[in-house]
Short mmCIF file of C-alpha atoms in Angstrom, two decimals:
data_model
loop_
_atom_site.label_atom_id
_atom_site.label_comp_id
_atom_site.label_asym_id
_atom_site.label_seq_id
_atom_site.Cartn_x
_atom_site.Cartn_y
_atom_site.Cartn_z
CA MET A 11 -36.37 -42.09 84.97
CA ASP A 12 -33.16 -40.38 84.02
CA ASP A 13 -32.34 -38.47 80.85
CA ALA A 14 -29.37 -39.14 78.63
CA ALA A 15 -27.19 -36.81 80.77
CA GLY A 16 -27.91 -38.90 83.81
CA LYS A 17 -30.09 -36.39 85.47
CA PRO A 18 -33.53 -37.41 86.71
CA GLU A 19 -36.43 -35.99 84.67
CA VAL A 20 -38.14 -33.13 86.37
CA SER A 21 -41.88 -32.24 86.34
CA PHE A 22 -41.47 -28.53 86.51
CA LYS A 23 -39.11 -26.11 84.76
CA ARG A 24 -39.79 -22.93 86.89
CA VAL A 25 -41.02 -22.92 90.44
CA LEU A 26 -41.35 -20.66 93.47
CA LEU A 27 -40.09 -21.91 96.87
CA LYS A 28 -41.89 -20.28 99.75
CA ILE A 29 -40.50 -20.74 103.36
CA SER A 30 -41.23 -19.09 106.59
CA GLY A 31 -38.66 -17.02 108.43
CA GLU A 32 -38.96 -19.45 111.26
CA ALA A 33 -37.45 -22.11 109.06
CA LEU A 34 -34.23 -20.28 109.25
CA MET A 35 -34.11 -20.30 113.15
CA GLY A 36 -32.98 -23.90 113.55
CA ASP A 37 -33.53 -24.75 117.24
CA GLN A 38 -33.23 -21.09 118.29
CA SER A 39 -36.24 -19.02 119.33
CA TYR A 40 -35.16 -16.05 117.35
CA GLY A 41 -32.98 -14.84 114.46
CA LEU A 42 -30.83 -16.75 111.94
CA HIS A 43 -29.01 -20.04 112.47
CA PRO A 44 -26.32 -20.13 109.92
CA PRO A 45 -26.03 -23.98 109.60
CA THR A 46 -29.77 -24.18 108.87
CA VAL A 47 -29.60 -21.34 106.32
CA GLU A 48 -26.73 -23.30 104.69
CA ARG A 49 -28.74 -26.53 104.80
CA ILE A 50 -31.72 -24.95 102.97
CA ALA A 51 -29.33 -23.38 100.51
CA ARG A 52 -27.98 -26.78 99.63
CA GLU A 53 -31.54 -28.07 99.13
CA VAL A 54 -32.08 -25.21 96.59
CA GLN A 55 -28.64 -25.99 95.02
CA SER A 56 -29.68 -29.67 94.47
CA VAL A 57 -32.78 -28.50 92.55
CA HIS A 58 -30.82 -25.72 90.69
CA ASP A 59 -28.37 -28.46 89.53
CA LEU A 60 -31.35 -30.15 87.73
CA GLY A 61 -31.72 -27.05 85.52
CA VAL A 62 -34.92 -25.93 87.24
CA GLU A 63 -35.37 -22.11 87.35
CA ILE A 64 -36.01 -21.10 91.02
CA CYS A 65 -37.40 -18.08 92.77
CA MET A 66 -37.92 -17.77 96.45
CA VAL A 67 -39.99 -15.81 99.01
CA ILE A 68 -38.96 -15.99 102.68
CA GLY A 69 -41.02 -14.77 105.54
CA GLY A 70 -39.67 -12.57 108.32
CA GLY A 71 -41.26 -14.10 111.46
CA ASN A 72 -37.85 -15.13 112.90
CA ILE A 73 -37.02 -11.45 113.27
CA PHE A 74 -40.32 -9.50 113.36
CA ARG A 75 -43.92 -10.23 112.53
CA GLY A 76 -46.15 -7.34 111.66
CA LEU A 77 -49.27 -8.79 113.17
CA GLN A 78 -47.52 -9.43 116.50
CA GLY A 79 -46.24 -5.88 116.67
CA SER A 80 -49.73 -4.61 115.84
CA ALA A 81 -51.21 -6.83 118.63
CA GLN A 82 -48.74 -5.14 121.10
CA GLY A 83 -50.16 -1.71 120.32
CA MET A 84 -47.94 -0.71 117.40
CA GLU A 85 -49.68 0.91 114.51
CA ARG A 86 -50.34 -1.88 111.88
CA THR A 87 -48.88 -0.16 108.85
CA THR A 88 -45.61 0.65 110.69
CA ALA A 89 -45.43 -2.91 112.05
CA ASP A 90 -45.97 -4.39 108.58
CA TYR A 91 -43.17 -2.27 107.08
CA MET A 92 -40.88 -3.52 109.91
CA GLY A 93 -41.84 -7.07 108.95
CA MET A 94 -40.97 -6.40 105.33
CA LEU A 95 -37.51 -5.17 106.30
CA ALA A 96 -37.06 -8.50 108.28
CA THR A 97 -37.69 -10.40 105.02
CA VAL A 98 -34.95 -8.35 103.34
CA MET A 99 -32.48 -9.47 106.03
CA ASN A 100 -33.40 -13.12 105.58
CA ALA A 101 -33.13 -12.83 101.78
CA LEU A 102 -29.65 -11.27 102.07
CA ALA A 103 -28.64 -14.25 104.30
CA MET A 104 -30.03 -16.77 101.86
CA GLN A 105 -28.16 -15.00 99.01
CA SER A 106 -24.97 -15.11 100.85
CA ALA A 107 -25.45 -18.94 101.56
CA LEU A 108 -26.26 -19.59 97.87
CA GLU A 109 -23.46 -17.64 96.46
CA ALA A 110 -21.07 -19.53 98.81
CA LEU A 111 -22.19 -22.58 96.85
CA GLY A 112 -21.46 -20.93 93.49
CA ILE A 113 -25.06 -20.06 92.59
CA HIS A 114 -25.67 -16.55 91.11
CA THR A 115 -28.57 -14.90 92.84
CA ARG A 116 -30.45 -11.68 92.88
CA VAL A 117 -32.25 -10.14 95.83
CA ILE A 118 -35.26 -8.14 94.48
CA SER A 119 -37.04 -5.88 96.87
CA ALA A 120 -40.47 -4.47 96.55
CA ILE A 121 -39.23 -1.54 98.70
CA THR A 122 -36.47 0.46 96.98
CA MET A 123 -33.15 0.03 98.66
CA ASN A 124 -30.67 0.23 95.78
CA GLU A 125 -27.63 -0.27 97.90
CA VAL A 126 -28.59 -3.86 98.89
CA ALA A 127 -31.19 -5.09 96.41
CA GLU A 128 -32.54 -4.56 93.01
CA PRO A 129 -36.01 -2.92 92.65
CA TYR A 130 -38.71 -5.20 91.49
CA ILE A 131 -39.08 -4.96 87.62
CA ARG A 132 -40.96 -7.97 86.27
CA ARG A 133 -39.24 -8.37 82.95
CA ARG A 134 -35.82 -8.01 84.48
CA ALA A 135 -36.56 -10.58 87.06
CA VAL A 136 -37.79 -13.03 84.31
CA ARG A 137 -34.61 -12.52 82.49
CA HIS A 138 -32.61 -13.43 85.60
CA LEU A 139 -34.50 -16.65 85.83
CA GLU A 140 -33.78 -17.39 82.17
CA LYS A 141 -30.13 -17.06 82.93
CA LYS A 142 -30.48 -19.47 85.75
CA ARG A 143 -29.99 -17.02 88.54
CA VAL A 144 -32.06 -17.65 91.72
CA CYS A 145 -34.39 -14.69 92.43
CA ILE A 146 -35.17 -14.00 95.95
CA PHE A 147 -38.06 -11.73 96.28
CA ALA A 148 -38.11 -9.67 99.48
CA ALA A 149 -40.21 -7.01 101.25
CA GLY A 150 -43.45 -8.83 100.39
CA THR A 151 -45.67 -6.97 97.94
CA GLY A 152 -44.36 -3.68 99.33
CA ASN A 153 -47.81 -2.97 100.84
CA PRO A 154 -48.95 -3.41 104.48
CA TYR A 155 -51.90 -5.82 105.23
CA PHE A 156 -50.54 -8.36 102.77
CA THR A 157 -48.59 -11.52 103.92
CA THR A 158 -45.54 -13.07 102.36
CA ASP A 159 -47.96 -15.93 101.41
CA THR A 160 -49.84 -13.51 99.24
CA ALA A 161 -46.61 -12.07 97.95
CA ALA A 162 -45.37 -15.52 96.93
CA THR A 163 -48.50 -16.32 95.01
CA LEU A 164 -48.48 -12.99 93.30
CA ARG A 165 -44.74 -13.24 92.37
CA ALA A 166 -45.20 -16.95 91.18
CA ASN A 167 -48.00 -15.80 88.77
CA GLU A 168 -46.07 -12.90 87.48
CA MET A 169 -42.97 -15.02 86.84
CA SER A 170 -45.19 -17.64 85.11
CA CYS A 171 -44.01 -20.38 87.61
CA GLU A 172 -45.63 -23.76 87.21
CA ALA A 173 -46.09 -24.35 90.93
CA ILE A 174 -45.45 -22.94 94.44
CA PHE A 175 -43.47 -25.24 96.73
CA LYS A 176 -44.39 -24.46 100.32
CA GLY A 177 -41.64 -25.83 102.64
CA THR A 178 -42.97 -26.60 106.09
CA LYS A 179 -42.14 -28.59 109.23
CA VAL A 180 -44.47 -31.57 108.06
CA ASP A 181 -44.72 -33.59 104.92
CA GLY A 182 -47.97 -32.14 103.64
CA VAL A 183 -51.41 -30.92 104.63
CA TYR A 184 -53.25 -32.63 107.53
CA ASP A 185 -56.82 -32.35 108.80
CA LYS A 186 -55.35 -31.43 112.20
CA ASP A 187 -51.95 -30.85 113.76
CA PRO A 188 -50.04 -34.16 113.33
CA LYS A 189 -47.64 -33.18 116.16
CA LYS A 190 -50.54 -33.03 118.65
CA PHE A 191 -52.91 -35.64 117.23
CA ASP A 192 -51.89 -39.21 116.39
CA ASP A 193 -54.91 -39.79 114.24
CA ALA A 194 -54.28 -36.77 112.00
CA LYS A 195 -54.95 -37.53 108.35
CA ARG A 196 -52.58 -36.37 105.64
CA TYR A 197 -54.12 -35.45 102.21
CA ASP A 198 -52.40 -36.52 99.03
CA GLU A 199 -54.40 -33.98 97.13
CA VAL A 200 -56.83 -31.26 98.32
CA SER A 201 -58.76 -28.66 96.44
CA TYR A 202 -58.34 -24.84 97.06
CA ASP A 203 -61.92 -24.59 98.11
CA GLU A 204 -61.52 -27.36 100.65
CA VAL A 205 -58.43 -25.63 102.16
CA LEU A 206 -60.47 -22.45 102.57
CA GLN A 207 -63.67 -24.21 103.88
CA LYS A 208 -61.88 -26.38 106.39
CA HIS A 209 -59.30 -23.68 107.37
CA LEU A 210 -56.41 -26.15 106.63
CA GLY A 211 -53.87 -23.42 107.13
CA VAL A 212 -51.77 -24.01 103.92
CA MET A 213 -51.60 -20.30 103.22
CA ASP A 214 -53.76 -17.32 104.06
CA ALA A 215 -57.11 -16.99 102.23
CA SER A 216 -55.98 -14.25 99.84
CA ALA A 217 -53.04 -16.43 98.68
CA ILE A 218 -55.22 -19.58 98.14
CA ALA A 219 -57.82 -17.51 96.29
CA LEU A 220 -55.18 -15.94 93.98
CA ALA A 221 -53.65 -19.41 93.31
CA ARG A 222 -57.10 -20.86 92.63
CA ASP A 223 -58.10 -18.12 90.18
CA ASN A 224 -54.84 -18.53 88.18
CA HIS A 225 -54.81 -22.43 88.31
CA LEU A 226 -51.52 -22.34 90.19
CA PRO A 227 -50.85 -25.65 92.14
CA ILE A 228 -49.31 -25.53 95.62
CA ILE A 229 -47.02 -28.32 96.67
CA VAL A 230 -46.74 -28.62 100.45
CA PHE A 231 -43.78 -30.70 101.73
CA SER A 232 -41.29 -30.94 104.55
CA LEU A 233 -38.28 -28.84 104.34
CA ASP A 234 -36.73 -30.75 107.22
CA GLU A 235 -36.43 -33.82 105.15
CA SER A 236 -33.02 -33.90 103.34
CA GLY A 237 -33.38 -34.13 99.58
CA GLY A 238 -37.14 -33.59 99.77
CA PHE A 239 -37.25 -30.66 97.42
CA ARG A 240 -35.32 -32.40 94.76
CA GLY A 241 -37.15 -35.61 95.27
CA ILE A 242 -40.58 -34.16 94.58
CA LEU A 243 -39.31 -32.47 91.42
CA SER A 244 -38.01 -35.91 90.34
CA GLY A 245 -41.40 -37.56 90.89
CA LYS A 246 -40.74 -39.03 94.38
CA GLY A 247 -41.26 -38.07 98.00
CA THR A 248 -44.24 -37.32 100.22
CA TYR A 249 -46.29 -34.14 99.80
CA THR A 250 -49.73 -32.66 99.40
CA LYS A 251 -50.82 -31.10 96.08
CA VAL A 252 -53.38 -28.30 96.39
CA HIS A 253 -55.15 -27.63 93.07
CA GLY A 254 -58.54 -27.20 91.48
#
């Protein structure tokens, strides 16, 4: 249903979009693929045009993953800080792509680096959202041993978001990998506890528990499907809702 201005009615007013660093690689095995970054920016633009307030958290796995570095003998804390810096690089790339589309953005880092990003101050970030700026939260929580999934859930709660949108390669949560098993079953809805008990891999356990404790729904959808982000906010599309 459309409103008087011709825009579709949206079910959320403020959301957080969480995507992996790998989502920015395109068909490459490493780094950033500018056309893919631009495509995702256009998906964000399509939702921003609806008047929805958007914040983002982007992983860093396309550049450096702390756990991988740790597994190769690097000290875990150092490896995690390197992973946080990778998320800042991705955030700056997304900022550039969004601003090329005329959308005002702020990169807000949990690690102080005043020359390239704002420090994280909750009330200032909320004000940016109220002014319809897209806030891209970088450097995770600023602490080692925490993933960007946990950072996304933390920031979504601090920003009073109504949902986390988790953009993935598939159109929801399945009981097993749909790319490997033809009989994989997709859930329309699933509970937080079921995600944890069945190890469904939506987000890490800390992020799921934090979302559950604060009654924050997680919408899992395909970022590869053009218009999918906007479609779900307009009451259409295929996705899985994780909630209580």
